[in-house]
XYZ file of C-alpha atoms in Angstrom:
125
model
C 0.172 0.041 0.178
C 1.155 3.197 -0.780
C 1.553 5.739 2.229
C 2.842 8.767 2.718
C 3.421 10.643 6.298
C 3.457 14.535 6.692
C 5.492 15.856 9.490
C 7.165 19.162 10.422
C 3.978 21.057 11.504
C 3.801 23.475 14.223
C 3.284 26.880 16.157
C 5.539 29.808 14.962
C 5.132 33.693 14.539
C 4.436 35.761 11.766
C 7.546 35.766 9.315
C 8.874 32.563 10.786
C 9.778 29.524 9.112
C 8.850 26.128 9.158
C 9.916 23.274 6.733
C 7.385 20.183 6.235
C 8.865 16.749 5.117
C 6.440 14.152 3.510
C 7.849 10.626 3.369
C 6.345 7.730 1.338
C 6.406 4.146 0.953
C 4.960 1.428 -0.688
C 5.171 2.890 -4.196
C 7.307 2.767 -6.963
C 6.228 4.528 -9.894
C 8.502 6.257 -12.649
C 6.055 9.136 -13.219
C 4.363 11.360 -10.485
C 3.865 14.267 -9.193
C 3.661 15.804 -5.412
C 1.351 18.012 -4.105
C 1.166 19.830 -0.883
C -2.636 21.287 -0.004
C -3.838 22.790 3.004
C -7.166 22.896 4.829
C -7.863 25.843 7.164
C -10.746 25.304 9.183
C -14.432 25.635 7.822
C -12.518 26.438 4.347
C -11.980 24.064 1.426
C -9.009 22.102 0.721
C -6.766 24.307 -1.217
C -3.654 23.230 -3.268
C -0.416 24.779 -2.243
C 2.287 23.299 -4.558
C 3.249 20.693 -6.536
C 6.521 19.404 -8.244
C 6.920 16.930 -11.122
C 9.167 13.766 -10.361
C 9.788 13.754 -14.616
C 11.331 16.936 -14.941
C 11.138 18.873 -11.546
C 8.560 21.349 -12.820
C 7.110 23.260 -9.761
C 3.831 25.088 -9.451
C 2.752 27.522 -6.708
C -0.559 28.996 -6.014
C -0.568 32.844 -6.041
C -0.560 33.361 -2.135
C 2.469 31.561 -1.590
C 4.975 32.359 -4.777
C 8.209 33.880 -3.176
C 7.472 32.272 0.204
C 7.227 28.621 -0.255
C 9.638 26.008 -1.708
C 8.864 22.630 -2.729
C 11.796 20.104 -3.087
C 12.336 16.539 -3.386
C 14.684 13.791 -2.430
C 13.603 11.140 -4.874
C 15.954 8.299 -3.919
C 14.614 8.763 -0.416
C 11.176 8.994 -1.340
C 11.192 12.623 0.758
C 9.489 15.862 -0.195
C 9.869 19.168 1.268
C 8.004 22.436 1.786
C 10.016 25.382 3.066
C 7.641 27.935 4.490
C 9.213 31.116 5.193
C 7.843 34.649 6.120
C 4.556 32.826 7.294
C 1.144 34.638 7.959
C -1.528 33.911 10.070
C -3.509 33.206 6.922
C -1.201 30.174 6.235
C -2.590 28.424 9.147
C -4.316 25.112 8.468
C -3.545 21.257 8.264
C -1.071 20.429 5.375
C -1.547 17.570 3.556
C 1.004 15.754 0.801
C -0.281 13.629 -1.752
C 0.717 11.979 -5.100
C -0.510 11.357 -8.207
C 0.868 8.523 -10.069
C 1.028 8.786 -13.857
C 0.630 12.143 -13.949
C 3.446 14.702 -15.385
C 2.986 18.290 -15.017
C 2.430 19.529 -11.397
C -0.929 20.399 -10.386
C -3.049 21.738 -7.622
C -6.096 20.394 -8.371
C -7.096 17.780 -5.837
C -9.035 15.721 -8.024
C -5.391 14.403 -9.608
C -4.459 12.904 -6.293
C -4.765 9.325 -5.437
C -2.941 8.874 -2.338
C -2.897 11.226 0.695
C -1.041 11.378 3.678
C -2.396 12.472 7.265
C -2.129 16.450 7.729
C 0.292 18.453 9.819
C -1.052 21.184 11.623
C 0.683 24.642 10.716
C -0.014 27.541 13.348
C 0.937 31.032 12.492
C 0.414 33.535 15.605
C 0.546 37.242 15.281
């Protein structure tokens, strides 16, 4: 079974940084994309960033461009989301997900087949 484990959340002040990690096991897809999503209380799950395994292309939603960086260590099946200049509105549960056989990065949640559990990021003012 494909399993994803997100970690690295926590409490940080406005302007601070966190690095989220996503560890995967049980899959050996040659092509896939990894996505990071977030869901704040009472809101829809929102795509934040995505990276393609085939060419390393990335995508960021507008609200995090210039602040967040997605990266990967494919050999270790680890993916990361470096979050800098955090804002109160970044507070949410953050999830990683994988979309097998997809080559272009995407933040559409309907593309993703496998999801990890959330890791909570709380940004205080």
